[in-house]
């Protein structure tokens, strides 16, 4: 009998490194003034989508005036509602029927940017938003979209998704397609200066959740079809780079940005939001986002407050599956370096994120968010339907696991999830 050494275990397949991003990104204080020169000459008629708050701002009037001064026709729609009910987009687009539109510009928070994406989609391909729900249902390129964010949070300026609420469904729905990525993102941190502390905290928590969830997402083997089968393919080297870029900015500046208009802190938060969008737009997010959808519906709380509240619990659940990444998160957020090894650092990452979110005023448990107890099973069942997000989680999730996370978050007891 020969004594052959056991065959070495096959090396794990390398992850796909994919990045889908806007054609051009311009980031920096005052860059809104560059808009007229950044747009193509062919953009003679511009449809600008914003909300009533923004349309009353001098900054907005100057943007419109600058575009008009450069010889363009500007049509403004300033009734974008938050949370984006589907009917609102259909009505706005029907009002434009037959008109020439060369470019759609969203100016505002994630709601305005997503509105612009869906308006461009319907103006180009017709139909209703419902025709395009899910992944890869958009048949081709749309009228170009320019995204000008005024919140540092969603990262929608760089993502291939628009999120809507549909009265026929309990949860928010997404249209996900690389064709929805804005052609140009102009990120001017000065546009976020007017945001009150609670809004800065909520949208910053959203950005932090994007960064953590995409940096710790599932790794999928790099098959020849992955990039065309899924819009969100899991983590890879390219999205990881954006994850760490954004986490470093958040570690430096989140607390300062919530309490002041400090230009360096605001610029950092704009970078963090954009980096979160670039990371999530390819890697995708996971359990915190799946769980937030039903909780947001039940509590009518801001998306960022919900994902921020859930994030430390989801991290506690996922920690054992992503020790190396969690250790990197702790180092990037500014851990003092005294930890013995990556295992110890990975626990610290959860504490650092939880402390940061609590410091900026994000509710630390679901009760504080307004969720009544006893609905954890319902939350889990609803969250489980967000298959794309559930499948992207680094630890396998079923309804029982989601209920466990929701239960710990309801009671504010992260230790229930510790392994
Ligand atoms: N497409 C994506 O990739 C993506 C990612 C995450 C979230 N979202 C979606 O984005 C939406 C949330 O976007 P949001 O969090 O940016 O908020 P928002 O766009 O819904 O705006 C919230 C409120 O903040 C106000 N606001 C915006 N900028 C301001 C400023 N500078 N100063 C003062 N007030 C300001 C708005 O007028 C509004 O009243 C949700 O519908 C969410 O589902 C989309």
PDB file of C-alpha atoms and ligand atoms in Angstrom, residues 51 53 82-83 109-112 114 117 150-151 154-156 159 161-163 172 191-192 194-196 199 203 206 210 303, ligand 1:
ATOM      1  CA  UNK A  51     -37.833  68.781  -4.853  1.00  0.00           C
ATOM      2  CA  UNK A  53     -37.007  72.462  -0.836  1.00  0.00           C
ATOM      3  CA  UNK A  82     -39.313  61.455  -0.854  1.00  0.00           C
ATOM      4  CA  UNK A  83     -39.343  57.659  -1.036  1.00  0.00           C
ATOM      5  CA  UNK A 109     -30.924  63.673  -2.241  1.00  0.00           C
ATOM      6  CA  UNK A 110     -31.206  60.054  -3.328  1.00  0.00           C
ATOM      7  CA  UNK A 111     -34.914  60.510  -4.082  1.00  0.00           C
ATOM      8  CA  UNK A 112     -34.207  63.176  -6.734  1.00  0.00           C
ATOM      9  CA  UNK A 114     -33.397  58.027  -8.460  1.00  0.00           C
ATOM     10  CA  UNK A 117     -32.833  57.786 -13.480  1.00  0.00           C
ATOM     11  CA  UNK A 150     -27.104  67.304  -2.027  1.00  0.00           C
ATOM     12  CA  UNK A 151     -26.883  64.579   0.644  1.00  0.00           C
ATOM     13  CA  UNK A 154     -27.020  57.070  -0.873  1.00  0.00           C
ATOM     14  CA  UNK A 155     -24.223  57.107  -3.453  1.00  0.00           C
ATOM     15  CA  UNK A 156     -26.976  56.964  -6.077  1.00  0.00           C
ATOM     16  CA  UNK A 159     -25.048  53.243  -8.722  1.00  0.00           C
ATOM     17  CA  UNK A 161     -30.152  51.158  -9.223  1.00  0.00           C
ATOM     18  CA  UNK A 162     -33.211  53.313  -8.567  1.00  0.00           C
ATOM     19  CA  UNK A 163     -35.362  52.544  -5.523  1.00  0.00           C
ATOM     20  CA  UNK A 172     -39.610  49.146  -1.679  1.00  0.00           C
ATOM     21  CA  UNK A 191     -24.472  71.482  -1.453  1.00  0.00           C
ATOM     22  CA  UNK A 192     -24.695  69.363   1.730  1.00  0.00           C
ATOM     23  CA  UNK A 194     -27.573  73.091   4.807  1.00  0.00           C
ATOM     24  CA  UNK A 195     -28.416  69.582   5.973  1.00  0.00           C
ATOM     25  CA  UNK A 196     -29.474  69.459   9.638  1.00  0.00           C
ATOM     26  CA  UNK A 199     -30.196  64.227   8.140  1.00  0.00           C
ATOM     27  CA  UNK A 203     -27.484  59.626   5.259  1.00  0.00           C
ATOM     28  CA  UNK A 206     -26.518  54.805   4.956  1.00  0.00           C
ATOM     29  CA  UNK A 210     -23.019  50.507   2.029  1.00  0.00           C
ATOM     30  CA  UNK A 303     -33.708  54.397   5.336  1.00  0.00           C
TER      31      UNK A 303
HETATM   32  N1  LIG B   1     -30.157  54.437  -5.953  1.00  0.00           N
HETATM   33  C1  LIG B   1     -29.406  54.073  -4.966  1.00  0.00           C
HETATM   34  O1  LIG B   1     -28.302  53.567  -5.158  1.00  0.00           O
HETATM   35  C2  LIG B   1     -29.888  54.275  -3.569  1.00  0.00           C
HETATM   36  C3  LIG B   1     -29.104  53.843  -2.483  1.00  0.00           C
HETATM   37  C4  LIG B   1     -29.602  54.048  -1.210  1.00  0.00           C
HETATM   38  C5  LIG B   1     -30.824  54.677  -1.003  1.00  0.00           C
HETATM   39  N2  LIG B   1     -31.560  55.079  -2.080  1.00  0.00           N
HETATM   40  C6  LIG B   1     -32.862  55.756  -1.949  1.00  0.00           C
HETATM   41  O2  LIG B   1     -32.622  57.157  -1.772  1.00  0.00           O
HETATM   42  C7  LIG B   1     -33.695  57.728  -1.038  1.00  0.00           C
HETATM   43  C8  LIG B   1     -33.172  58.463   0.169  1.00  0.00           C
HETATM   44  O3  LIG B   1     -32.315  59.501  -0.271  1.00  0.00           O
HETATM   45  P1  LIG B   1     -31.680  60.512   0.794  1.00  0.00           P
HETATM   46  O4  LIG B   1     -31.384  59.770   2.037  1.00  0.00           O
HETATM   47  O5  LIG B   1     -30.570  61.215   0.124  1.00  0.00           O
HETATM   48  O6  LIG B   1     -32.868  61.493   1.158  1.00  0.00           O
HETATM   49  P2  LIG B   1     -34.029  62.148   0.273  1.00  0.00           P
HETATM   50  O7  LIG B   1     -33.567  62.416  -1.099  1.00  0.00           O
HETATM   51  O8  LIG B   1     -35.244  61.281   0.413  1.00  0.00           O
HETATM   52  O9  LIG B   1     -34.250  63.514   1.036  1.00  0.00           O
HETATM   53  C9  LIG B   1     -34.698  63.520   2.373  1.00  0.00           C
HETATM   54  C10 LIG B   1     -34.988  64.958   2.776  1.00  0.00           C
HETATM   55  O10 LIG B   1     -33.765  65.691   2.884  1.00  0.00           O
HETATM   56  C11 LIG B   1     -33.889  66.928   2.195  1.00  0.00           C
HETATM   57  N3  LIG B   1     -32.546  67.358   1.767  1.00  0.00           N
HETATM   58  C12 LIG B   1     -31.785  66.858   0.773  1.00  0.00           C
HETATM   59  N4  LIG B   1     -30.606  67.510   0.708  1.00  0.00           N
HETATM   60  C13 LIG B   1     -30.634  68.450   1.694  1.00  0.00           C
HETATM   61  C14 LIG B   1     -29.709  69.433   2.142  1.00  0.00           C
HETATM   62  N5  LIG B   1     -28.502  69.589   1.576  1.00  0.00           N
HETATM   63  N6  LIG B   1     -30.076  70.239   3.158  1.00  0.00           N
HETATM   64  C15 LIG B   1     -31.289  70.104   3.785  1.00  0.00           C
HETATM   65  N7  LIG B   1     -32.196  69.172   3.394  1.00  0.00           N
HETATM   66  C16 LIG B   1     -31.876  68.362   2.366  1.00  0.00           C
HETATM   67  C17 LIG B   1     -34.853  66.642   1.061  1.00  0.00           C
HETATM   68  O11 LIG B   1     -35.439  67.838   0.585  1.00  0.00           O
HETATM   69  C18 LIG B   1     -35.845  65.705   1.756  1.00  0.00           C
HETATM   70  O12 LIG B   1     -36.812  66.455   2.453  1.00  0.00           O
HETATM   71  C19 LIG B   1     -34.597  56.575  -0.611  1.00  0.00           C
HETATM   72  O13 LIG B   1     -35.682  56.495  -1.496  1.00  0.00           O
HETATM   73  C20 LIG B   1     -33.683  55.364  -0.741  1.00  0.00           C
HETATM   74  O14 LIG B   1     -34.396  54.171  -0.938  1.00  0.00           O
HETATM   75  C21 LIG B   1     -31.109  54.900  -3.346  1.00  0.00           C
END
